[in-house]
Every structure is written in C-alpha cells, then in structure tokens.
Coordinates of C-alpha atoms in Angstrom, one line a residue:
M1 CA 14.2 131.4 -100.4
T2 CA 11.5 132.8 -98.6
Y3 CA 12.2 134.1 -94.9
P4 CA 10.2 133.4 -91.7
F5 CA 7.1 136.1 -90.7
T6 CA 6.4 137.0 -87.3
V7 CA 2.6 136.4 -87.7
A8 CA 0.0 137.8 -84.9
V9 CA -3.6 135.4 -84.4
L10 CA -6.5 137.3 -82.9
G11 CA -8.3 134.2 -81.6
P12 CA -6.7 131.2 -81.8
G13 CA -9.6 129.0 -81.6
G14 CA -10.4 126.2 -84.6
T15 CA -9.4 128.1 -87.8
G16 CA -6.8 129.9 -85.8
G17 CA -5.3 128.3 -83.7
L18 CA -4.7 125.5 -86.7
L19 CA -3.1 128.1 -88.7
A20 CA -1.5 129.4 -85.9
A21 CA 0.1 125.7 -85.6
L22 CA 0.7 124.8 -88.6
L23 CA 2.9 128.3 -89.5
S24 CA 4.4 127.6 -86.4
R25 CA 5.8 124.4 -87.6
S26 CA 7.0 126.0 -91.1
G27 CA 9.0 127.6 -88.7
H28 CA 7.1 131.4 -88.5
R29 CA 7.0 133.1 -85.3
V30 CA 3.5 132.8 -84.2
I31 CA 1.8 135.1 -81.3
C32 CA -1.4 133.8 -80.1
L33 CA -3.6 136.9 -78.7
A34 CA -6.1 135.7 -76.3
G35 CA -7.6 136.3 -72.8
R36 CA -5.3 136.0 -70.1
T37 CA -5.8 131.7 -69.3
T38 CA -5.6 131.3 -72.9
A39 CA -2.3 133.1 -73.8
D40 CA -1.1 131.0 -69.9
I41 CA -1.9 127.7 -71.2
L42 CA -0.7 129.0 -75.3
R43 CA 3.0 129.7 -73.5
R44 CA 3.6 126.7 -71.7
D45 CA 2.0 124.1 -73.7
G46 CA 1.8 125.4 -77.3
V47 CA -1.2 124.2 -80.0
T48 CA -1.7 120.8 -80.5
V49 CA -3.3 119.8 -83.7
R50 CA -5.1 116.4 -84.6
S51 CA -5.9 116.3 -88.1
P52 CA -6.2 113.7 -90.9
Q53 CA -4.6 115.8 -93.6
F54 CA -1.7 117.6 -91.2
G55 CA -1.3 114.1 -88.6
D56 CA -1.3 114.7 -84.9
F57 CA 1.3 117.3 -83.4
T58 CA 1.9 120.2 -81.5
A59 CA 3.9 123.3 -82.4
P60 CA 4.9 126.1 -79.8
V61 CA 4.0 129.5 -80.3
E62 CA 4.1 133.0 -78.3
A63 CA 0.7 134.6 -76.4
D64 CA -0.1 137.4 -75.5
T65 CA -3.3 139.1 -73.8
E66 CA -2.5 142.3 -76.6
L67 CA 0.0 143.2 -79.3
R68 CA 3.3 145.1 -78.0
E69 CA 5.1 144.9 -81.8
P70 CA 4.6 145.2 -85.1
V71 CA 4.6 141.9 -87.0
D72 CA 4.5 141.0 -90.7
A73 CA 0.7 140.2 -90.7
C74 CA -2.1 139.7 -87.8
L75 CA -4.5 137.0 -89.0
I76 CA -8.7 137.7 -87.7
T77 CA -10.1 134.4 -86.8
V78 CA -12.4 134.9 -83.9
K79 CA -16.3 135.2 -84.3
H80 CA -18.2 138.4 -85.7
T81 CA -19.7 138.2 -82.7
A82 CA -16.6 139.1 -81.0
L83 CA -14.7 141.0 -83.1
D84 CA -15.6 145.0 -81.5
A85 CA -13.8 142.7 -78.1
A86 CA -11.1 141.2 -79.6
L87 CA -10.0 144.2 -81.6
T88 CA -9.3 145.9 -78.4
R89 CA -6.6 143.8 -78.4
V90 CA -4.6 144.8 -81.5
P91 CA -3.6 148.6 -80.7
R92 CA -3.2 150.2 -84.0
A93 CA 0.3 151.5 -83.3
A94 CA 1.3 148.0 -82.9
L95 CA 0.4 146.8 -85.4
G96 CA 2.9 148.8 -87.5
D97 CA 3.1 147.8 -91.4
A98 CA 1.2 144.8 -90.9
L99 CA -1.1 142.8 -93.3
V100 CA -4.6 142.8 -91.5
V101 CA -6.7 139.5 -93.2
P102 CA -9.8 139.3 -91.3
L103 CA -11.2 135.5 -92.1
L104 CA -14.7 135.5 -90.5
N105 CA -18.1 135.4 -92.2
G106 CA -20.0 137.7 -93.9
V107 CA -19.5 140.7 -95.9
E108 CA -19.5 144.1 -94.5
H109 CA -16.1 143.4 -91.5
P110 CA -13.7 144.6 -94.3
A111 CA -15.4 148.7 -94.5
A112 CA -15.3 148.2 -90.8
L113 CA -11.4 147.5 -90.6
R114 CA -10.3 149.9 -93.2
A115 CA -12.3 152.7 -91.0
V116 CA -9.8 151.7 -88.1
H117 CA -6.7 150.4 -90.1
R118 CA -4.8 151.4 -93.1
P119 CA -7.3 150.2 -96.1
D120 CA -4.7 149.1 -98.6
R121 CA -3.3 146.4 -95.5
V122 CA -6.9 145.4 -94.9
A123 CA -6.0 142.3 -96.9
P124 CA -9.9 139.7 -96.4
A125 CA -9.9 136.3 -96.8
V126 CA -12.5 133.2 -97.2
I127 CA -11.3 130.1 -95.7
R128 CA -12.7 126.5 -96.0
V129 CA -12.1 124.0 -93.3
E130 CA -14.0 122.5 -90.4
S131 CA -11.5 122.7 -86.8
T132 CA -12.4 122.9 -83.7
R133 CA -11.1 124.1 -80.3
T134 CA -11.6 121.5 -78.0
A135 CA -10.4 122.3 -75.2
P136 CA -7.8 125.8 -74.9
G137 CA -5.0 125.1 -77.3
V138 CA -6.5 121.5 -78.5
I139 CA -7.6 121.4 -82.1
E140 CA -9.2 118.8 -83.6
H141 CA -8.9 119.3 -87.6
G142 CA -11.9 117.6 -89.4
S143 CA -12.1 118.4 -92.9
P144 CA -9.1 116.9 -95.8
F145 CA -9.0 120.4 -96.7
T146 CA -8.1 123.3 -95.8
E147 CA -8.6 126.4 -98.2
I148 CA -8.1 130.0 -98.3
D149 CA -8.6 132.7 -100.8
L150 CA -6.7 135.8 -100.0
A151 CA -8.0 138.9 -101.9
G152 CA -7.4 142.9 -101.4
D153 CA -8.1 145.4 -102.9
G154 CA -5.6 148.0 -103.3
V155 CA -3.7 145.6 -101.1
P156 CA 0.1 145.9 -103.2
R157 CA 0.0 142.5 -104.4
D158 CA 3.6 141.5 -103.7
R159 CA 2.5 141.8 -100.1
L160 CA -0.2 139.3 -100.4
E161 CA 1.8 136.6 -102.7
A162 CA 4.4 137.0 -100.0
L163 CA 1.3 135.5 -97.1
A164 CA 0.2 133.4 -100.2
D165 CA 3.4 131.5 -100.7
R166 CA 3.9 131.4 -96.6
L167 CA 0.5 129.6 -96.2
T168 CA 1.3 127.4 -98.6
A169 CA 4.2 126.5 -97.5
A170 CA 2.4 125.7 -94.4
G171 CA 0.4 123.0 -96.6
V172 CA -2.7 126.0 -96.8
T173 CA -3.7 125.5 -100.2
T174 CA -4.0 129.2 -100.9
R175 CA -5.3 130.9 -103.7
M176 CA -5.2 135.1 -104.3
A177 CA -8.9 135.9 -105.4
G178 CA -8.7 138.8 -108.4
D179 CA -12.1 140.5 -106.7
E180 CA -12.5 140.7 -103.2
T181 CA -16.0 141.0 -103.7
A182 CA -16.5 138.2 -105.3
A183 CA -14.5 136.1 -103.1
L184 CA -16.9 137.2 -100.1
W185 CA -19.4 137.2 -101.8
A186 CA -19.2 133.6 -102.9
K187 CA -18.9 132.0 -99.6
M188 CA -21.4 134.5 -98.8
A189 CA -24.3 132.9 -100.8
F190 CA -23.3 129.5 -99.6
L191 CA -23.2 130.1 -96.3
A192 CA -26.5 132.1 -96.0
P193 CA -29.0 129.7 -97.4
F194 CA -27.2 126.5 -95.3
A195 CA -26.4 128.5 -91.9
L196 CA -30.3 130.3 -92.0
L197 CA -31.9 126.7 -92.6
T198 CA -30.2 124.4 -90.4
T199 CA -30.5 126.5 -87.6
R200 CA -33.9 127.6 -88.0
Y201 CA -35.4 124.2 -87.8
G202 CA -32.7 122.8 -85.5
V203 CA -31.7 119.4 -88.0
P204 CA -27.9 118.5 -90.2
L205 CA -28.3 119.5 -94.2
G206 CA -29.2 116.3 -95.3
E207 CA -32.5 116.4 -93.4
A208 CA -33.0 119.9 -94.6
R209 CA -32.1 119.8 -98.1
T210 CA -34.8 117.1 -98.3
R211 CA -37.4 118.3 -95.9
H212 CA -37.3 121.6 -96.3
R213 CA -36.7 121.6 -100.2
A214 CA -38.1 124.1 -101.5
E215 CA -37.3 126.9 -98.6
L216 CA -33.7 125.6 -99.7
E217 CA -34.1 126.8 -103.1
A218 CA -35.6 130.1 -102.3
L219 CA -33.4 130.9 -100.6
V220 CA -30.6 130.2 -102.9
A221 CA -32.4 132.4 -105.6
E222 CA -32.5 134.8 -103.4
T223 CA -29.3 134.9 -102.2
T224 CA -27.8 134.6 -105.8
A225 CA -29.6 137.3 -106.8
V226 CA -28.6 139.7 -104.3
S227 CA -25.0 138.6 -105.0
A228 CA -25.6 139.4 -108.3
A229 CA -26.8 142.6 -107.6
C230 CA -23.1 143.4 -105.6
G231 CA -21.3 142.3 -107.9
A232 CA -20.8 138.9 -107.7
P233 CA -23.0 136.3 -110.0
A234 CA -23.7 133.0 -108.9
D235 CA -24.7 130.1 -110.4
P236 CA -28.0 129.1 -108.3
D237 CA -27.7 125.1 -110.1
R238 CA -24.3 125.0 -109.5
A239 CA -25.0 126.0 -105.3
L240 CA -27.8 123.2 -105.2
A241 CA -25.8 120.6 -106.4
R242 CA -22.8 121.5 -103.9
Y243 CA -25.4 120.9 -101.0
D244 CA -26.4 117.9 -101.8
A245 CA -23.2 116.6 -102.3
F246 CA -22.0 117.6 -98.7
P247 CA -22.3 114.8 -95.9
P248 CA -26.1 114.3 -94.8
A249 CA -24.8 114.9 -91.2
A250 CA -23.1 118.3 -92.4
K251 CA -24.1 121.5 -89.5
S252 CA -23.4 124.8 -90.0
S253 CA -21.3 126.8 -87.4
M254 CA -24.6 128.5 -86.8
Q255 CA -26.7 125.9 -85.9
R256 CA -23.5 124.7 -83.2
D257 CA -23.5 128.2 -81.6
A258 CA -27.4 127.8 -81.4
E259 CA -26.6 124.4 -80.0
A260 CA -24.2 125.4 -77.4
G261 CA -25.8 128.5 -76.8
R262 CA -23.9 130.4 -77.9
P263 CA -24.3 133.9 -79.2
L264 CA -25.0 133.3 -83.4
E265 CA -23.7 135.3 -86.4
L266 CA -27.4 136.4 -87.8
D267 CA -26.9 140.0 -88.2
A268 CA -23.3 138.9 -89.6
I269 CA -25.2 136.8 -92.2
G270 CA -28.6 137.2 -92.1
G271 CA -28.6 140.8 -91.6
A272 CA -25.9 141.9 -93.7
L273 CA -27.8 139.7 -96.4
L274 CA -31.2 141.9 -95.8
R275 CA -29.2 145.0 -96.0
A276 CA -27.2 144.6 -99.4
A277 CA -31.1 142.9 -100.5
G278 CA -32.6 146.5 -99.5
R279 CA -29.7 148.8 -101.1
H280 CA -30.4 146.9 -104.4
G281 CA -33.7 146.7 -104.2
V282 CA -33.9 142.8 -104.0
P283 CA -37.3 141.3 -102.7
V284 CA -35.7 138.2 -100.2
P285 CA -39.1 137.1 -98.8
V286 CA -37.2 133.4 -97.8
T287 CA -34.7 134.8 -95.8
A288 CA -36.4 137.9 -94.6
R289 CA -38.9 135.3 -92.7
L290 CA -36.5 132.9 -91.6
V291 CA -33.9 135.8 -90.1
R292 CA -37.2 137.3 -88.5
E293 CA -37.7 133.6 -86.8
L294 CA -34.3 133.2 -85.3
R295 CA -34.6 136.5 -83.8
D296 CA -38.0 136.1 -82.7
A297 CA -36.6 132.8 -80.9
G298 CA -34.2 134.8 -78.9
H299 CA -31.0 134.8 -81.7

C-alpha cells in the first residue's frame, strides 16, 4: 500500500496535463501551475483527457499561478523555451524537500536546475508520448503508449522508486534508468535528426527519410558520435531502423511548433548538440548547416 503523493505540475500542456490527470485519477493530490486564466479554468473544470490508451475521462486538479507549499514532487513539463519564465512559479523555499523532475528535451537543463535547486533532488526524466493540449485543460493523447525513464545521479534511490511506483500505478510505464547521461542522450540521439530534418524541410518523417535519406544518415552518424563521446554509446543502424518503422505522417514537435509560429527548441536540441560536439572535437558539418539554415530562416 503506497500513500498518496502531492504533485505539482509546472506547465499543464500536452504532457503535463496528461500526467496531472492520470495522477489525480489514481488518487493523488495534483497542483497545476500555470497562468491565471488557465489556472482558473483548471480549478473549475479539471483536466479532460481523450485517449485510446486510457479512455476518455475528466480528473479534478488544484491550480495556482505559483507553488505556495511543499510537495513530494514537481514535474516540469514546459517547453525549454519557456523554462526560465516558468520557474518563477516555483519558489525554491516553497519546494521543500521535493523531487524536481524535468521532462524536457535536450541534455543541458539538469545542470541549470541543479544550480538553483538541491542537486540531489533533481531527477531528470525522459518521456515517450504523443499528447497535445487542444484547449486549457483539454488533452488529446494520441499514442498507444506513455513511457518514462526516470534518472537522477545522486538522488536517493528510494525517492526515485517511490515516484516510479506511483507513476506506474497511474498507468505510465515507468523505468528506473541507471545512468542519467545515457538516458538523456538516448532520446537526444533520436530526437535531434528527426527534429532538425523535418523542420528544415517542412515535411513529415516519411518524406524526410526518403527524399533526404543521405542527410538523415549523416545526421544519425554525427549525433551518435557525439552521444558516444559524451559517454552514451548509440547504435546508428538501430536509430535508422526506428525512423523507418515510424508512421510516415509523423512530425516532430519542433516541426509542429514551426508550423504554428511558436518559438522552437532549436538551441536546446541543435545548439546543445553543437556545443557538445565542440567540447569533444567531433565534426558535425550536416548538423551545423541545418541549425544555421534554421536560424537564418528566423528560428
């Protein structure tokens, strides 16, 4: 028997809203942190989820514009571009002994969070899910899976296991990752080529992997080389096989942001990859060109 958690969710969008609703439905107290208008709607209406995996349901949540009391865990589910502004909603003094669990793209955010919060309470996680907020408090969950790899170098393992147990009980397939660097780079090595290529050419994955095959293979080779240099070996053949197995209409979140005119996580993904390559002396000419072309296009 596990006792209920109190969980703050910073950024109740596609990912955060889904996790908030699942944890609430599982019996936990959930406090969503958002702007005033969104917080008012969430307090009144809760979070509605439409999902082939979890069914259609509405779960009640609390909501506020900032955290005002200690919690067991704070899930950070904003886009990297909004991270600095969003963190003002989570005063360090209010967090208490909470786990800080960022579910962000990229590999540089854990160090930034550890500069602000207790290093042994920052537990980076990687999530695999397709979930979109269509309106405040309305979540369309499209993928038949919701999977989290939970890590945290230096975080007490019993704290990680307690959170993993509750996420799993709520319906999220949650695994304990033994190596934080490997977990973050495993996603980065897959995400960077997918995001950069589909966004640069404005095409879904099926078209990108056929019309721009040579560039995809070069991006995979460069990204896996950087990943290996950072201590997280990746298999380029396996990565290519994953792209080939994806539905041809699949789009990256960066491409969707570009289409909607939203800020891109270009620096968190492409920029971070270039900085890591520079530190380790790994040549990444195709990555550098695509990042430059996207920046030149105003992104």
